[in-house]
XYZ file of C-alpha atoms in Angstrom:
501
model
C 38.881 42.886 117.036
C 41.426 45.667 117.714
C 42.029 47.905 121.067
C 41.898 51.272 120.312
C 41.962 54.039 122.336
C 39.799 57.225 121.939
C 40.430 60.279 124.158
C 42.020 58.050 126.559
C 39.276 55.222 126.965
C 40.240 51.872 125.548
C 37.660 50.040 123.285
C 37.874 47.204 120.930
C 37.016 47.696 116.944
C 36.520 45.245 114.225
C 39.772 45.399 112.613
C 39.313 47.336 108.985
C 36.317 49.603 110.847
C 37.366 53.624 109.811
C 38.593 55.589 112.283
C 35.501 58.275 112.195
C 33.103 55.351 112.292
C 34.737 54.139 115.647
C 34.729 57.525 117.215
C 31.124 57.484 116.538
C 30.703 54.773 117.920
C 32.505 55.896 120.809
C 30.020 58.851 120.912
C 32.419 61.106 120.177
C 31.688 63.272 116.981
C 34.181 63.899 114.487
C 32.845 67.096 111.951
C 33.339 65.981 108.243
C 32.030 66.968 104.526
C 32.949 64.753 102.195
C 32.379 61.676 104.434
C 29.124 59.715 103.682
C 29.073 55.971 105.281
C 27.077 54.808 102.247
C 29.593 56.262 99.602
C 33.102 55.875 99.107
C 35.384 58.081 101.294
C 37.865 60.424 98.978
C 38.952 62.325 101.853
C 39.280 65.894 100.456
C 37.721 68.158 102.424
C 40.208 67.492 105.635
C 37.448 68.549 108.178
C 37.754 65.054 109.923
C 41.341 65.831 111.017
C 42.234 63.853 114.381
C 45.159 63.653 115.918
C 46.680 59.865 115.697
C 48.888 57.777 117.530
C 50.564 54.064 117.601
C 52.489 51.889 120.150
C 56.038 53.259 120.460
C 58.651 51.304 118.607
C 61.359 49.436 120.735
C 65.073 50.083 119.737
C 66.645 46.186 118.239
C 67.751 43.980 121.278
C 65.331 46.113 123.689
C 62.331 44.784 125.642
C 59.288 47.075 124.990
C 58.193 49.402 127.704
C 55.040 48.802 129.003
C 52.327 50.927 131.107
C 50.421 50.098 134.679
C 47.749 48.332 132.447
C 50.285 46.076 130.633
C 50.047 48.608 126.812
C 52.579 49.514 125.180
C 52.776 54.102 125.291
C 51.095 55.401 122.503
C 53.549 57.913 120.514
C 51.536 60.392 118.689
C 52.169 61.583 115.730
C 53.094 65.237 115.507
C 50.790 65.707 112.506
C 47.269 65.279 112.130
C 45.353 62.689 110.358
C 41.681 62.163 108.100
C 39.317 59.909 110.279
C 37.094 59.484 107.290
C 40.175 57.144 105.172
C 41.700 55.613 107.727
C 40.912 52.545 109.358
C 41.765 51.307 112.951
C 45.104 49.091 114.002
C 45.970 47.158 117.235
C 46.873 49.928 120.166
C 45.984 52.814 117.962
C 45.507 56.207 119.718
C 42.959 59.174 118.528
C 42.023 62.279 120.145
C 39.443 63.800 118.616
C 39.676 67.311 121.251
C 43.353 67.602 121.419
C 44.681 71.027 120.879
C 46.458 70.034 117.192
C 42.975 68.841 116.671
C 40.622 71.893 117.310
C 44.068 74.209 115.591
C 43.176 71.711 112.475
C 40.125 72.579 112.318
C 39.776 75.914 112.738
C 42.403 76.051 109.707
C 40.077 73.824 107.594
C 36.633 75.941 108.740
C 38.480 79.328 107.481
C 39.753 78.017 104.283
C 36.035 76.569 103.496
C 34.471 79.918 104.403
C 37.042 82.246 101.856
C 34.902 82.955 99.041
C 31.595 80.698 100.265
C 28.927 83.222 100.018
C 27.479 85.071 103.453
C 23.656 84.241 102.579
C 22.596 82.242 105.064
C 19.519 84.446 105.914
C 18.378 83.623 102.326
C 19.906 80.298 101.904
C 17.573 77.558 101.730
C 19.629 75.403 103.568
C 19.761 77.904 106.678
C 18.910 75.675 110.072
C 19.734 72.119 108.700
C 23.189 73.725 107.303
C 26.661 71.555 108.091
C 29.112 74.468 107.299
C 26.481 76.246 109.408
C 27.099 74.089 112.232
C 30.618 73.520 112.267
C 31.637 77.408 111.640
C 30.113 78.211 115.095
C 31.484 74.983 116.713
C 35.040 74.550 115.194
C 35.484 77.785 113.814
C 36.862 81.169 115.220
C 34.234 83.502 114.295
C 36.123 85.970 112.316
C 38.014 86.139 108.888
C 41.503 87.251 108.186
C 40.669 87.231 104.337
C 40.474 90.565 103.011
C 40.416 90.026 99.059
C 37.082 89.965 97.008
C 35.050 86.945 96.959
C 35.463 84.550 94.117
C 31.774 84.717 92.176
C 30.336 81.734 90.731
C 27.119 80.640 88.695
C 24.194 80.802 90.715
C 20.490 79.785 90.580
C 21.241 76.868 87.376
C 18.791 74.493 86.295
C 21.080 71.000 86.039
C 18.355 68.842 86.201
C 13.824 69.309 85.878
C 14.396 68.787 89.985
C 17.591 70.196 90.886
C 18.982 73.650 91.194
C 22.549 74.652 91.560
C 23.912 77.610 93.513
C 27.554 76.660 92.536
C 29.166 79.515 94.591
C 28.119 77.861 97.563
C 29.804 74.181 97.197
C 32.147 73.362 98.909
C 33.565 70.683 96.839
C 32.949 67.746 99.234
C 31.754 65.335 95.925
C 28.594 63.847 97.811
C 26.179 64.414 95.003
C 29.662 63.014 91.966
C 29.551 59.996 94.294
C 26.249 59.097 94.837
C 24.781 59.767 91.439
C 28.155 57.120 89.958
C 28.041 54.438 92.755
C 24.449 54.046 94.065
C 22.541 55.800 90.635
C 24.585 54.430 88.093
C 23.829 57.844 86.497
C 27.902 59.228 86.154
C 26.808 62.525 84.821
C 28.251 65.531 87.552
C 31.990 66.303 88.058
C 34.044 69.065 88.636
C 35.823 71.225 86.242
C 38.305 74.155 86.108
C 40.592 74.215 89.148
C 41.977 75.940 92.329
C 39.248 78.633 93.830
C 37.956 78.654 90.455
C 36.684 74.865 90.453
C 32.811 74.834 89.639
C 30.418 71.189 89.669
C 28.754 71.344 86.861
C 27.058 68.373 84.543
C 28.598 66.615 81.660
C 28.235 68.109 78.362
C 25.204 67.349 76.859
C 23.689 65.677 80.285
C 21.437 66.713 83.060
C 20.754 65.537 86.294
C 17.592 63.729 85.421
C 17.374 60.176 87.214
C 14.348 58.672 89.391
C 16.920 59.623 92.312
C 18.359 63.010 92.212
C 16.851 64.332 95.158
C 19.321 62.240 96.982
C 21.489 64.558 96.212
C 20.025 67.432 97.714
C 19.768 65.265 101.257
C 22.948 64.184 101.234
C 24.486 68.245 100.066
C 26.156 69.607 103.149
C 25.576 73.233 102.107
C 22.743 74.953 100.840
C 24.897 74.685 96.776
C 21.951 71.613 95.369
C 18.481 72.603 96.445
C 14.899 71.396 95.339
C 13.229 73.035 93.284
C 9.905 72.159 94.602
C 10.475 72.904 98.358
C 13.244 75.447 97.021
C 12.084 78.563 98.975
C 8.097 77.473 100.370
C 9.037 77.110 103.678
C 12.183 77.786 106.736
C 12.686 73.919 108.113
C 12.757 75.097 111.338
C 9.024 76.082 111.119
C 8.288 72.152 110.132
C 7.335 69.170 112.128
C 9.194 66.234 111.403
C 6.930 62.753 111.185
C 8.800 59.320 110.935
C 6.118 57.038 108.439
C 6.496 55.441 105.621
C 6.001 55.813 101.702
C 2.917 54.300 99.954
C 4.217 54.783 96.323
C 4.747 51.145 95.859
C 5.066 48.119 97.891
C 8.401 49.036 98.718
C 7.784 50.507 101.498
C 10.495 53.401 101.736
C 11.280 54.627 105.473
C 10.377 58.571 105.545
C 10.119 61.905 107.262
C 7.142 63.701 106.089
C 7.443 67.443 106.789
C 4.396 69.702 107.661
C 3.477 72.873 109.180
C -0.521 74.144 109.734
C -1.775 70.934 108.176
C -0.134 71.299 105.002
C 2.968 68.836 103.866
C 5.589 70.614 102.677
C 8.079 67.727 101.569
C 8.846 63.972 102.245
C 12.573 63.211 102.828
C 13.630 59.733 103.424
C 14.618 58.206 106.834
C 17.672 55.652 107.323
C 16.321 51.920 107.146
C 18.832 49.353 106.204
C 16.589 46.943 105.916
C 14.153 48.174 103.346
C 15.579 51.387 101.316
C 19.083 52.575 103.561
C 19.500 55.998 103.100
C 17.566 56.278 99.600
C 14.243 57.194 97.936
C 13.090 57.496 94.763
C 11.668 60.813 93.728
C 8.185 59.951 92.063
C 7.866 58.755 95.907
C 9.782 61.922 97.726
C 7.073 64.333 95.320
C 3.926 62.467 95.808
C 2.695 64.496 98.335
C 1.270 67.324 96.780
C -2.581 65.573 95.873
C -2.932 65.622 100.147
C -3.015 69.921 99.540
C -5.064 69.324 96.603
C -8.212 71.800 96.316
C -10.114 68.728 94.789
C -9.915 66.985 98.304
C -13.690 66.030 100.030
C -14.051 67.745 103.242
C -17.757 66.542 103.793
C -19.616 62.971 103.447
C -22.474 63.746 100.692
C -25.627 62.006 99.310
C -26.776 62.442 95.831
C -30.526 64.114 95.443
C -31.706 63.750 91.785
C -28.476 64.536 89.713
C -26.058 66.421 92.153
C -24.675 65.737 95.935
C -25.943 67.859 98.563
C -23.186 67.810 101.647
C -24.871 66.014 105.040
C -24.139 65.035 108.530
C -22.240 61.488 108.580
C -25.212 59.939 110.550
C -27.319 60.882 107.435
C -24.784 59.428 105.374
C -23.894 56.060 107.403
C -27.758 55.437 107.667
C -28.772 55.934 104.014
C -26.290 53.464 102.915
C -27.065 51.249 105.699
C -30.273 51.302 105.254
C -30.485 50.384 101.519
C -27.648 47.479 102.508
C -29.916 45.935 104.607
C -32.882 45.399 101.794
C -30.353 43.360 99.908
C -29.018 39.552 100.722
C -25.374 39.165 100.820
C -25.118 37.944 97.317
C -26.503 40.713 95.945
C -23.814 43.006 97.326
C -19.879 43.861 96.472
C -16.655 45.512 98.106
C -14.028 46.697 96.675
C -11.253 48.056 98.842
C -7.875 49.275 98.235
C -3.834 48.288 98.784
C -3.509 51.522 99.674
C -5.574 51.192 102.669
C -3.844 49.980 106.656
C -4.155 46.424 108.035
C -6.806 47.642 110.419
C -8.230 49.263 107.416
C -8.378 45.971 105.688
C -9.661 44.004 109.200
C -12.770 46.611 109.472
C -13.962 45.685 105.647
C -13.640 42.013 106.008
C -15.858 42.277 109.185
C -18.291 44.963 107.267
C -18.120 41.673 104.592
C -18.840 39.218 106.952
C -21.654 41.244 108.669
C -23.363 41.682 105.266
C -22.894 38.134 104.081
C -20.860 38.601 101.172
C -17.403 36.767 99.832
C -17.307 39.441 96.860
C -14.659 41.304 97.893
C -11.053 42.371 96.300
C -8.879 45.021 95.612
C -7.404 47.109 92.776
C -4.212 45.551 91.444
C -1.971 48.266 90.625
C 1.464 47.903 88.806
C 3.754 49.841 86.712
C 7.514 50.407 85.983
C 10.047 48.659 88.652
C 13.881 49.775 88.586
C 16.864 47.812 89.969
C 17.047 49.527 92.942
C 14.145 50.768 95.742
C 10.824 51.195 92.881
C 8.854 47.956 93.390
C 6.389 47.220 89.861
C 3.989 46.762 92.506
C 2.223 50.266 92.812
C 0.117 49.503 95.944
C 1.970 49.907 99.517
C -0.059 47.402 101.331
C -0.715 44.255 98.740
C 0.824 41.705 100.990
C -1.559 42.618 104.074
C -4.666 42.579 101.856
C -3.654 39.274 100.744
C -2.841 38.119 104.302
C -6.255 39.806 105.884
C -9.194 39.825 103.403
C -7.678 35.856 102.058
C -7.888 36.928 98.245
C -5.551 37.173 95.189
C -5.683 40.607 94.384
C -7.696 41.146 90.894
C -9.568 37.477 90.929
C -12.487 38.408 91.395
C -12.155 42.393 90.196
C -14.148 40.934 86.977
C -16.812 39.286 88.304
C -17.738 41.851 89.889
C -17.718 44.142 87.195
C -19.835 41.908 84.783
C -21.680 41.403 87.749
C -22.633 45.463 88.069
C -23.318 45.535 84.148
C -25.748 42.577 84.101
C -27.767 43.724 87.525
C -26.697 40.803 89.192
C -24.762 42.690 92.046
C -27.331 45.466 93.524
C -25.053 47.438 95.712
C -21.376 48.119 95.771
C -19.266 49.523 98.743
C -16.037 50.889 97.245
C -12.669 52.031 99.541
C -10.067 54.136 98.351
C -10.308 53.697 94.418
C -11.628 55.216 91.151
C -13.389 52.618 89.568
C -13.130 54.737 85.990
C -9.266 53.592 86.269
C -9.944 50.066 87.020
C -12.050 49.244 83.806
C -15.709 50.488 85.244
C -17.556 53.110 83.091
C -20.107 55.674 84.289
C -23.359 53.344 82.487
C -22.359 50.561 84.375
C -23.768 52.200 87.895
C -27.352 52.579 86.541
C -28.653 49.519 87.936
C -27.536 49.511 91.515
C -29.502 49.997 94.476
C -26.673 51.669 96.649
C -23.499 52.349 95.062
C -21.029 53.853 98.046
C -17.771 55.261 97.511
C -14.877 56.758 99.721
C -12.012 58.540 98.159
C -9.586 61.822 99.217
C -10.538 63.185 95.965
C -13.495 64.167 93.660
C -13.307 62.048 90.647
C -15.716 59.978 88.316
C -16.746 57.505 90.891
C -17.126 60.223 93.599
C -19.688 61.413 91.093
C -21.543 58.936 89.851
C -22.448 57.360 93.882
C -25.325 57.705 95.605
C -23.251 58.334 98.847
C -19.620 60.019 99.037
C -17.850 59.643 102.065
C -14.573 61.843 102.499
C -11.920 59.894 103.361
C -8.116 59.968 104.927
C -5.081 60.734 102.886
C -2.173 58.130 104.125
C -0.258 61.191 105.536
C -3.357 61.582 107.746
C -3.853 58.157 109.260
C -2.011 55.947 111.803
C -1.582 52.136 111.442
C 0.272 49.697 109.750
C 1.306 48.368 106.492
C 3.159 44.990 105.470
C 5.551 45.706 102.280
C 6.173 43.129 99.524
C 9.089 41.495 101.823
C 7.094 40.804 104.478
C 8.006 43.668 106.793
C 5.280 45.268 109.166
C 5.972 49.239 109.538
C 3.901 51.551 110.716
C 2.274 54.541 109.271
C 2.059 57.566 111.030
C -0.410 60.357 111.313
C 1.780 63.574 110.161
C -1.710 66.218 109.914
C -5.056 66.497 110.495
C -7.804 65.645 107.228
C -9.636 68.868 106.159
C -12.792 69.585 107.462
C -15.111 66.574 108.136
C -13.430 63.738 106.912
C -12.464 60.747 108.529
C -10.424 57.474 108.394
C -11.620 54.799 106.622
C -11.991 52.398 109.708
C -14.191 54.998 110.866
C -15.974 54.741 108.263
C -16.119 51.211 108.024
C -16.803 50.934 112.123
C -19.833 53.224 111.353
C -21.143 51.637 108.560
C -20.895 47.696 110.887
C -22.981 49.043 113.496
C -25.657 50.617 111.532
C -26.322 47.602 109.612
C -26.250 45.228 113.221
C -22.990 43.814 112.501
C -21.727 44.957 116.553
C-alpha cells in the first residue's frame, strides 16, 4: 500500500493501482476518452490531465523537511499529467480541480470539438453522449476556430451490425482495442493522419464478430452506432431494467430498455463475476420475438378444428377437468429451461398433485465460443435439474413413444414447441387433453386442445441459476399484451382446480 494524496486528503493505494482508478475511488471523477478499465490504456486523448506532485527532494548532507503530520511537502510539478497511464507512488500528490487542471482541460475539450460535427439534435448518441457531457462541464462554451470543418465519411456499413459516422470519432481507439484484446477479431485501425485520420476496417475485412456491439457501448461519441436501435428511439424516453439474459446458460448481466411496453434494446450491465462488461450479440438482439405480432394475448380452447379465444376460468377448468378423469400414469409434463425457479417449483407441485413422475424438459444446445456463449442454449438448466430432480432429456423419449402408442392420455406442456423437439402433428391424435403454453403461435399452439398465453422472460420476475451455479434474478422490464399471464399463474390456477391446494 502507498499514501497518496488527492485534493489534499491522504489515502492509501495498492501500489501499481492507476492514478484515475484511485481518484475514483476517492470519488473524485477524472473526465477521460480513451480510458476503459477493461482495455489497455494508450493514453491519447489527454482528457484525464491532473495535475501531479511528489515529496520534495532534499539537497546531499540535508535532513528532509517535514510537515505538522510528519510528510514530507509535496512539490508539484509545473506541468500536467495523464491519470489514465500512470500509476500511484509513495507520497504522491494529485489534484484533480486545480486551476492547471480545469486550463488542461478546457484546451483538450476545444481541440476535440474543431471539426467534430454540431449534430447532436440528430445524433443518436444525444443524452448518453461523453463529449456531450464533458463540453458543458470542462469546456468553455464557445469556439475560437473559424476555418471550415474537416468532412469525413458518414453513414458506412463496416460490419451487418455496425454503422460508422467517421466524422464524429474522436480517435479515442475503444472499439481498435476491444475488438484485438477481448475479441481476438484485429480487424479496425486508423489510417491517414493529422485532422485527416479516419477508423476504418482492414482491407478486405468487416466488423463481423459475435461481439461487435461492444463496440458501440463502449464508443464515447455518437461515431459507431447500431444499426438496429440506430434511430427507433431518444434514450432518454427509455426505462432502464437491470435482469439478466436467457440466451444460454450463461447468464449475461443486462439492461433491457423499454418504453410503452415495447423493448427497444438490451445492453449489457457490469458483472465481474459472470460476463464483466461484455455480451454477445445473438444475446444483445434477441429481443425482438417479445414485439412479435405472432404473440398470444388470450388463453383459447379448440372447438372442432379451430380455437375460439375464452375467459381463463373456462380455460383452467376444461383442462382441469379432463386431468382429473385420468390416473397419474396416464399423464405427462413437459416444461422448459427457459422457465424461473418458482416457475419450475409450481410444475413439480402441479406433478405431484396429479400423481405423475413423467416430467422433463427440452434440452437445448448449440454453438459455444471461448468467451461468454455457453453450448448450453437454455438459461435456467441447472435450477430445473436442482428443482424438478431430473436429467434434462431422460425421459423426453419416453414420453414421446409414450404419446404415439396411447399410452400417455394427456400432456401439459410449458414454454416449448414440441415440433422442434422431435414431436409431429399425428402424434397428438390420441390424447385426451393435450395443454400447451407458449408466447407465440406455433405448431403445438395449434394442434392443443387448450392454449394458454404465456410470459415472455422480459415480462416476468424471479430467478434463474446459470450453469456456474450463480442465482440472479430476473426482472420484470414490461407488461405481457393483453390477457396473458405468467406461467406460475398458470400453473397456481391449474393446482387448485384439480384439488391440489
Amino acid at each position: 500500500m502507498v499514501n497518496v494524496q488527492i485534493d489534499g486528503v491522504w489515502m492509501q493505494f495498492p501500489k501499481g493501482t492507476r492514478m484515475i482508478e484511485a481518484c475514483r475511488q476517492a470519488k473524485k471523477d477524472v473526465p477521460h476518452y480513451c480510458y476503459h478499465p477493461k482495455l489497455t490504456s494508450p493514453g491519447n486523448c489527454r482528457m484525464c490531465l491532473v495535475e501531479m506532485g511528489m515529496p520534495a527532494r532534499t539537497a546531499p548532507g540535508q535532513d528532509p523537511q517535514l510537515d505538522e503530520n510528519g510528510r514530507s511537502p509535496i512539490q508539484w510539478i509545473p506541468r500536467p499529467a495523464i491519470a489514465c497511464a500512470n500509476t500511484v507512488a509513495d507520497g504522491m500528490g494529485i489534484r484533480t480541480d486545480s486551476t492547471l487542471t480545469r486550463t488542461c482541460r478546457q484546451g483538450v475539450m476545444e481541440f476535440l470539438l474543431i471539426n467534430h460535427p454540431l449534430d447532436c439534435p440528430i445524433c443518436d448518441q444525444a443524452g448518453e453522449c461523453s463529449l456531450q457531457e464533458f463540453s458543458v462541464e470542462h469546456g468553455t462554451g464557445t469556439s475560437r476556430f473559424q476555418e471550415r470543418k474537416v468532412k469525413k465519411p458518414k453513414n458506412q456499413q463496416i460490419g451487418p451490425r455496425i454503422t460508422l459516422d467517421d466524422e464524429r470519432c474522436i480517435m479515442c481507439s475503444r472499439c481498435i482495442r476491444f475488438s484485438k484484446e477481448i475479441a481476438d477479431d484485429d480487424c479496425l485501425g486508423f489510417v491517414d493522419r493529422g485532422s485527416h485520420t479516419v477508423l476504418t476496417t482492414h482491407p478486405d475485412k468487416e466488423l463481423a464478430n459475435n461481439y461487435s456491439l461492444n463496440t458501440v457501448d463502449i464508443c464515447p461519441v455518437g461515431a459507431l452506432t447500431s444499426t438496429d436501435f440506430r434511430f427507433k428511439m431518444r434514450v432518454w424516453f427509455l426505462k432502464e431494467t437491470k435482469s439478466i439474459c436467457t440466451g444460454c446458460g450463461r447468464g449475461c448481466n443486462v439492461e433491457i430498455s423499454s418504453r410503452e411496453s415495447k423493448v427497444h434494446r438490451q445492453t449489457p450491465r457490469e458483472n465481474n463475476d459472470v460476463n464483466s462488461c461484455w455480451m454477445c450479440d445473438e444475446g444483445r438482439l434477441d429481443v425482438h420475438y417479445v414485439n412479435s405480432d405472432a404473440r398470444l394475448t388470450d388463453p383459447m380452447v379448440k372447438v372442432g378444428v379451430a380455437h375460439r379465444p375464452v375467459a381463463w376460468q373456462e380455460a383452467i377448468a376444461t383442462t382441469a377437468g379432463r386431468l382429473k378423469s385420468l390416473s397419474g400414469d396416464d399423464i405427462a409434463i413437459i416444461g422448459s429451461g427457459r422457465m424461473t425457479n418458482e416457475e419450475l417449483f409450481m410444475l413439480k407441485r402441479l406433478a405431484n398433485a396429479l400423481g405423475t413422475d413423467l416430467v422433463d424438459i427440452v434440452p437445448r444446445t448449440g454453438a459455444a465460443d471461448n468467451y461468454l456463449v455457453s453450448a448450453d442454449k437454455n438459461p435456467n438448466t441447472t435450477g430445473a435439474k436442482l428443482i424438478l430432480g431430473i436429467t434434462p432429456g431422460d425421459k423426453l423419449d419416453g414420453i414421446r413413444n409414450g404419446v404415439k402408442n396411447g399410452s400417455i392420455k394427456g400432456l401439459l406442456v410449458f414454454g416449448e414447441n414440441l415440433m422442434k423437439a422431435g414431436f409431429e402433428r399425428a402424434d397428438f391424435t390420441q390424447l385426451n387433453i393435450f395443454a400447451a403454453s407458449h408466447i407465440l403461435a406455433n405448431p403445438t399452439a395449434e394442434a392443443a386442445h387448450v392454449v394458454f398465453a404465456g410470459s415472455a422472460s422480459m415480462e416476468k420476475r424471479g430467478s434463474m441459476i446459470n450453469r456456474t451455479g450463480r442465482l440472479q434474478r430476473l426482472n420484470k422490464a414490461i407488461e405481457p399484451p393483453g390477457n396473458a399471464l405468467d406461467e406460475w399463474e398458470i400453473l397456481r390456477d391449474l393446482t387448485l382446480a384439480i384439488g391440489g391446494g
